[in-house]
Short mmCIF file of C-alpha atoms and ligand atoms in Angstrom, two decimals:
data_model
loop_
_atom_site.label_atom_id
_atom_site.label_comp_id
_atom_site.label_asym_id
_atom_site.label_seq_id
_atom_site.Cartn_x
_atom_site.Cartn_y
_atom_site.Cartn_z
CA MET A 1 82.21 103.94 85.97
CA ARG A 2 85.64 104.91 84.63
CA PHE A 3 87.98 101.92 84.52
CA THR A 4 91.43 101.01 83.34
CA ILE A 5 93.21 97.69 82.94
CA ILE A 6 96.85 96.87 83.66
CA SER A 7 97.82 93.47 82.32
CA LYS A 8 100.79 91.18 82.13
CA ASN A 9 102.26 90.65 78.69
CA ASP A 10 101.32 86.98 78.09
CA GLU A 11 98.63 85.86 75.65
CA LYS A 12 96.05 84.84 78.25
CA SER A 13 96.31 88.16 80.11
CA LYS A 14 96.14 90.18 76.89
CA GLN A 15 93.08 88.23 75.66
CA THR A 16 91.33 88.64 79.00
CA ARG A 17 92.13 92.33 78.89
CA SER A 18 90.59 92.92 75.47
CA TYR A 19 87.50 90.85 76.35
CA ILE A 20 86.83 92.75 79.59
CA THR A 21 87.50 96.15 77.93
CA GLN A 22 85.09 95.37 75.08
CA GLU A 23 82.32 94.11 77.39
CA LEU A 24 82.59 97.01 79.84
CA GLU A 25 82.50 99.50 76.96
CA LYS A 26 79.41 97.76 75.54
CA ARG A 27 77.72 98.58 78.84
CA GLY A 28 78.58 102.23 78.56
CA MET A 29 81.65 102.31 80.81
CA LYS A 30 84.69 104.20 79.61
CA GLU A 31 88.37 103.34 79.80
CA ASP A 32 90.13 106.27 81.47
CA LYS A 33 93.85 105.78 82.06
CA ILE A 34 94.23 109.19 83.74
CA LYS A 35 91.51 109.12 86.40
CA PRO A 36 90.11 105.60 86.69
CA GLU A 37 87.63 104.81 89.48
CA ILE A 38 88.50 101.13 89.27
CA ILE A 39 91.81 99.56 88.18
CA ILE A 40 91.63 95.98 86.99
CA SER A 41 94.94 94.13 87.25
CA ILE A 42 95.23 91.02 85.08
CA GLY A 43 98.21 88.76 85.73
CA GLY A 44 99.81 87.95 89.07
CA ASP A 45 100.54 89.70 92.34
CA GLY A 46 103.53 91.31 90.61
CA THR A 47 101.14 92.88 88.09
CA LEU A 48 99.07 94.35 90.91
CA LEU A 49 102.21 95.77 92.55
CA GLY A 50 102.99 97.48 89.24
CA ALA A 51 99.44 98.87 89.00
CA PHE A 52 99.66 100.14 92.58
CA HIS A 53 102.88 102.05 91.88
CA MET A 54 101.52 103.46 88.63
CA TYR A 55 98.41 104.84 90.37
CA GLN A 56 99.66 105.58 93.88
CA HIS A 57 98.87 109.28 93.41
CA LEU A 58 95.16 108.34 93.13
CA LEU A 59 94.86 106.04 96.15
CA SER A 60 92.13 108.04 97.87
CA GLU A 61 89.83 108.04 94.85
CA THR A 62 90.38 104.71 93.15
CA MET A 63 90.13 101.02 93.95
CA PHE A 64 91.69 97.84 92.63
CA VAL A 65 90.51 94.38 91.64
CA GLY A 66 92.71 91.52 90.46
CA VAL A 67 92.19 88.76 87.90
CA HIS A 68 94.82 86.04 88.13
CA THR A 69 96.02 84.40 84.95
CA GLY A 70 98.70 82.35 86.71
CA ASN A 71 98.52 80.78 90.15
CA LEU A 72 96.20 82.01 92.86
CA GLY A 73 97.08 85.60 93.62
CA PHE A 74 97.00 87.15 97.04
CA TYR A 75 95.74 90.34 95.48
CA ALA A 76 93.52 88.71 92.84
CA ASP A 77 90.09 87.20 93.35
CA PHE A 78 88.96 86.24 89.87
CA HIS A 79 89.82 83.58 87.28
CA PRO A 80 89.75 84.78 83.66
CA GLU A 81 86.92 82.23 83.13
CA GLU A 82 84.83 84.35 85.49
CA SER A 83 85.20 87.53 83.42
CA ASP A 84 81.46 87.73 82.66
CA LEU A 85 80.62 87.53 86.34
CA LEU A 86 83.15 90.25 87.16
CA ILE A 87 81.79 92.50 84.37
CA ASP A 88 78.22 92.08 85.72
CA LEU A 89 79.29 92.85 89.26
CA ILE A 90 81.19 95.97 88.18
CA ASP A 91 78.21 97.06 86.07
CA ARG A 92 75.78 96.60 88.98
CA LYS A 93 78.29 98.12 91.43
CA GLU A 94 77.87 95.07 93.64
CA PHE A 95 80.99 95.35 95.69
CA VAL A 96 82.23 96.61 99.01
CA LYS A 97 85.45 98.53 99.48
CA THR A 98 88.06 97.05 101.78
CA GLU A 99 91.23 98.83 102.82
CA PHE A 100 94.69 97.41 103.45
CA PRO A 101 97.50 99.21 105.26
CA LEU A 102 100.68 100.38 103.52
CA VAL A 103 104.14 101.15 104.87
CA HIS A 104 105.41 104.72 104.63
CA VAL A 105 109.18 105.06 104.17
CA LYS A 106 110.85 108.41 104.74
CA VAL A 107 114.54 108.48 103.77
CA HIS A 108 116.79 111.33 104.94
CA THR A 109 119.88 111.78 102.76
CA ASP A 110 122.45 114.51 102.11
CA ASN A 111 120.19 115.68 99.29
CA GLY A 112 117.09 116.03 101.42
CA GLU A 113 114.18 113.76 102.08
CA GLU A 114 112.36 111.23 99.92
CA ASN A 115 109.12 109.40 100.62
CA HIS A 116 107.83 106.06 99.37
CA LEU A 117 104.81 103.84 99.90
CA ALA A 118 105.10 100.04 99.76
CA LEU A 119 102.26 97.59 99.37
CA ASN A 120 104.25 94.42 100.17
CA GLU A 121 107.46 95.48 101.82
CA THR A 122 110.58 97.60 101.79
CA THR A 123 114.06 96.23 102.40
CA LEU A 124 117.41 97.80 103.17
CA LYS A 125 120.63 96.07 102.13
CA MET A 126 124.13 96.99 101.05
CA VAL A 127 124.70 97.41 97.33
CA GLN A 128 127.98 95.50 97.27
CA GLY A 129 126.58 92.53 99.17
CA SER A 130 128.69 93.32 102.22
CA THR A 131 127.01 93.29 105.62
CA LEU A 132 124.67 96.06 106.58
CA ALA A 133 125.43 97.75 109.91
CA ILE A 134 122.68 99.92 111.37
CA ASP A 135 121.37 101.22 114.63
CA VAL A 136 117.69 100.44 115.11
CA GLY A 137 115.36 102.65 117.14
CA ILE A 138 111.77 102.06 118.16
CA GLY A 139 109.55 104.86 119.41
CA GLY A 140 112.49 107.28 119.48
CA LYS A 141 114.67 105.06 121.72
CA HIS A 142 117.71 103.04 120.74
CA PHE A 143 116.73 99.37 120.45
CA GLU A 144 119.61 97.35 118.97
CA LYS A 145 122.65 97.34 116.73
CA PHE A 146 121.93 95.19 113.70
CA ARG A 147 124.54 93.60 111.50
CA GLY A 148 123.65 91.20 108.72
CA ASP A 149 122.32 90.97 105.17
CA GLY A 150 119.48 93.42 105.70
CA ILE A 151 116.08 94.19 107.12
CA CYS A 152 112.59 93.76 105.70
CA ILE A 153 109.64 95.91 106.80
CA SER A 154 106.38 94.49 105.51
CA THR A 155 102.69 95.31 105.51
CA PRO A 156 100.11 92.73 106.66
CA SER A 157 99.15 91.91 103.04
CA GLY A 158 102.84 91.66 102.20
CA SER A 159 103.47 89.33 105.14
CA THR A 160 102.80 86.33 102.87
CA ALA A 161 105.50 87.43 100.39
CA TYR A 162 109.23 88.01 101.13
CA ASN A 163 108.50 88.30 104.86
CA LYS A 164 107.20 84.73 104.92
CA SER A 165 110.35 83.40 103.25
CA LEU A 166 112.33 85.12 106.01
CA GLY A 167 110.36 83.35 108.73
CA GLY A 168 108.17 86.32 109.65
CA ALA A 169 104.61 85.96 110.92
CA LEU A 170 101.52 86.11 108.72
CA ILE A 171 99.34 89.03 109.76
CA HIS A 172 95.71 89.56 108.92
CA PRO A 173 95.35 92.78 106.86
CA SER A 174 92.82 94.17 109.34
CA PHE A 175 95.73 94.89 111.73
CA GLN A 176 97.11 98.35 111.04
CA SER A 177 100.70 97.39 111.57
CA ILE A 178 104.15 96.94 110.09
CA GLN A 179 106.50 94.03 110.70
CA LEU A 180 110.28 94.20 110.98
CA THR A 181 111.99 90.95 109.98
CA GLU A 182 115.73 90.34 109.98
CA ILE A 183 117.58 89.06 106.93
CA ALA A 184 120.42 86.84 108.18
CA SER A 185 121.49 88.77 111.25
CA ILE A 186 124.91 88.07 112.73
CA ASN A 187 124.64 87.19 116.40
CA ASN A 188 127.65 86.66 118.61
CA ARG A 189 129.21 88.31 121.64
CA VAL A 190 129.76 91.53 119.71
CA PHE A 191 126.53 91.88 117.70
CA ARG A 192 123.21 91.09 119.29
CA THR A 193 119.76 91.49 117.78
CA ILE A 194 116.41 90.38 119.08
CA GLY A 195 116.11 87.64 116.43
CA SER A 196 112.30 87.52 116.39
CA SER A 197 110.13 89.55 114.04
CA ILE A 198 108.67 92.65 115.63
CA ILE A 199 105.18 93.94 114.87
CA LEU A 200 104.51 97.63 115.43
CA PRO A 201 101.09 99.31 115.73
CA SER A 202 100.20 102.40 113.72
CA HIS A 203 101.22 104.89 116.44
CA HIS A 204 104.79 103.54 116.69
CA THR A 205 107.70 104.50 114.47
CA LEU A 206 110.74 102.50 113.52
CA ASN A 207 113.97 104.38 112.75
CA VAL A 208 117.21 103.07 111.36
CA TYR A 209 120.56 104.86 111.20
CA PRO A 210 122.93 103.48 108.56
CA ASN A 211 126.54 104.49 108.00
CA LYS A 212 126.39 107.66 105.86
CA ASN A 213 129.47 106.69 103.85
CA ASP A 214 127.99 103.41 102.60
CA THR A 215 125.98 102.88 99.44
CA HIS A 216 122.67 101.22 100.23
CA LEU A 217 120.08 99.33 98.26
CA LEU A 218 116.54 100.32 99.14
CA THR A 219 113.78 98.15 97.70
CA ILE A 220 110.13 99.13 97.59
CA ASP A 221 108.09 96.09 96.46
CA HIS A 222 109.62 95.15 93.06
CA LEU A 223 111.50 98.48 92.72
CA HIS A 224 115.18 99.05 93.58
CA PHE A 225 116.99 102.27 94.44
CA GLN A 226 120.70 102.74 95.03
CA LEU A 227 121.26 105.52 97.57
CA ASN A 228 124.28 107.36 98.95
CA GLY A 229 124.51 109.44 102.10
CA ILE A 230 121.51 108.04 103.98
CA SER A 231 121.52 109.42 107.52
CA SER A 232 118.28 107.82 108.68
CA ILE A 233 115.10 106.11 107.52
CA GLU A 234 111.76 106.27 109.25
CA TYR A 235 109.13 103.56 108.78
CA LYS A 236 105.53 103.68 109.91
CA VAL A 237 102.02 102.60 108.94
CA ALA A 238 101.06 105.03 106.15
CA GLU A 239 98.12 107.39 106.42
CA GLU A 240 97.17 106.30 102.90
CA THR A 241 95.61 102.88 102.32
CA ILE A 242 94.95 100.80 99.23
CA LYS A 243 91.29 100.12 98.51
CA PHE A 244 90.11 96.92 96.92
CA ALA A 245 86.70 96.28 95.43
CA ARG A 246 85.55 93.05 97.09
CA PHE A 247 82.85 91.29 95.11
CA ARG A 248 82.59 88.21 97.28
CA HIS A 249 83.85 86.75 100.48
CA PHE A 250 87.31 85.16 100.16
CA PRO A 251 88.85 85.27 103.63
CA PHE A 252 92.57 85.89 104.03
CA TRP A 253 93.14 82.58 105.84
CA HIS A 254 91.47 80.68 102.97
CA ARG A 255 93.89 82.34 100.57
CA VAL A 256 96.79 81.40 102.82
CA ARG A 257 95.62 77.80 103.00
CA GLU A 258 95.01 77.53 99.25
CA SER A 259 98.39 79.04 98.41
CA PHE A 260 100.61 77.29 100.90
CA ILE A 261 98.86 74.17 102.22
CA SER A 262 96.46 72.72 99.68
CA SER A 263 93.69 73.96 97.40
P1 NAP B 1 108.44 87.73 91.74
O1 NAP B 1 109.84 87.24 91.80
O2 NAP B 1 107.54 87.24 90.68
O3 NAP B 1 107.73 87.50 93.16
C1 NAP B 1 108.02 86.43 93.93
C2 NAP B 1 106.75 85.68 94.29
O4 NAP B 1 106.04 86.39 95.30
C3 NAP B 1 105.78 85.49 93.14
O5 NAP B 1 105.31 84.17 93.19
C4 NAP B 1 104.70 86.49 93.45
O6 NAP B 1 103.45 86.14 92.88
C5 NAP B 1 104.66 86.38 94.93
N1 NAP B 1 104.00 87.46 95.68
C6 NAP B 1 104.02 88.79 95.44
N2 NAP B 1 103.32 89.44 96.38
C7 NAP B 1 102.82 88.50 97.22
C8 NAP B 1 102.01 88.56 98.38
N3 NAP B 1 101.57 89.71 98.88
N4 NAP B 1 101.71 87.39 99.01
C9 NAP B 1 102.16 86.20 98.53
N5 NAP B 1 102.93 86.09 97.44
C10 NAP B 1 103.26 87.24 96.79
O7 NAP B 1 108.52 89.33 91.71
P2 NAP B 1 107.28 90.32 91.63
O8 NAP B 1 106.11 89.63 91.05
O9 NAP B 1 107.77 91.58 91.03
O10 NAP B 1 106.95 90.59 93.17
C11 NAP B 1 107.80 91.36 93.98
C12 NAP B 1 107.76 90.71 95.32
O11 NAP B 1 108.57 89.56 95.31
C13 NAP B 1 108.35 91.53 96.42
O12 NAP B 1 107.43 92.48 96.91
C14 NAP B 1 108.69 90.47 97.44
O13 NAP B 1 107.64 90.26 98.36
C15 NAP B 1 108.85 89.20 96.64
N6 NAP B 1 110.19 88.69 96.83
C16 NAP B 1 110.32 87.52 97.50
C17 NAP B 1 111.58 87.01 97.79
C18 NAP B 1 111.66 85.75 98.56
O14 NAP B 1 110.61 85.22 98.95
N7 NAP B 1 112.86 85.24 98.83
C19 NAP B 1 112.73 87.69 97.38
C20 NAP B 1 112.56 88.89 96.68
C21 NAP B 1 111.28 89.38 96.42
P3 NAP B 1 103.16 86.34 91.29
O15 NAP B 1 103.85 85.22 90.61
O16 NAP B 1 101.67 86.21 91.24
O17 NAP B 1 103.67 87.68 90.85
MN1 MN B 2 105.74 88.04 89.75
#
């Protein structure tokens, strides 16, 4: 099997990386950075987000597995101490593929259209830190006028990240859905938003209409883009998915408990 490894820059991650590379190569597997069949991310969830964006053009033909060198990772199943086990399982191809939904972001600007995929979430804010004013539409119909710091649209697997800090719900990644969560909305007699997070199924689309003269900050996971002249943005569950190689059972709710309640 062709593999590649993306690792964080600390000593432990780098050591784990060279050990796994050497052992996989001993078993006749080849490192292939161009067309890997499996991408091993060593580090934290942030490392996996980086690996996802580096290889998002190969989503249909590749899969990911994470080794966490820091705290428990939501996208990482293995401890570095379990490297030998992971190497054996890759060698024997003893895994099943699982798929997680992504959010597709289509931005219409004066200069045309741009498309992005997010694994955790995408947010829209103002660059200058002033309040964002947008019209929000669901399913092609006007829904509300939002004013506040911004909006966050997350995937189910991203629901435990920024979305959780904003008070959004945790969603099991088997639900093909996206979640809209408000970031400090202003609510008074003039501005009124729903207040609760909204979860949309895969056949619904969310549209937002910002003020074209403003400069906006669009984030896609850990990436930031400053954009002028946005006329609208469309969000929906992406047709593409991310595939993970699952080598053992580690249910989502166990991860949630171990990360946030107690291990
Ligand atoms: P970071 O500042 O290291 O990330 C913040 C924390 O979120 C880290 O502890 C990270 O874990 C964790 N995390 C990432 N994805 C997660 C997930 N799906 N479920 C649970 N925790 C998750 O920055 P980063 O590593 O580049 O990650 C970017 C992400 O940071 C964004 O996608 C966003 O979700 C999150 N973020 C959160 C806030 C907030 O909560 N107020 C604000 C901005 C961004 P690792 O340490 O393992 O990387
Ligand atoms: Mn991080």
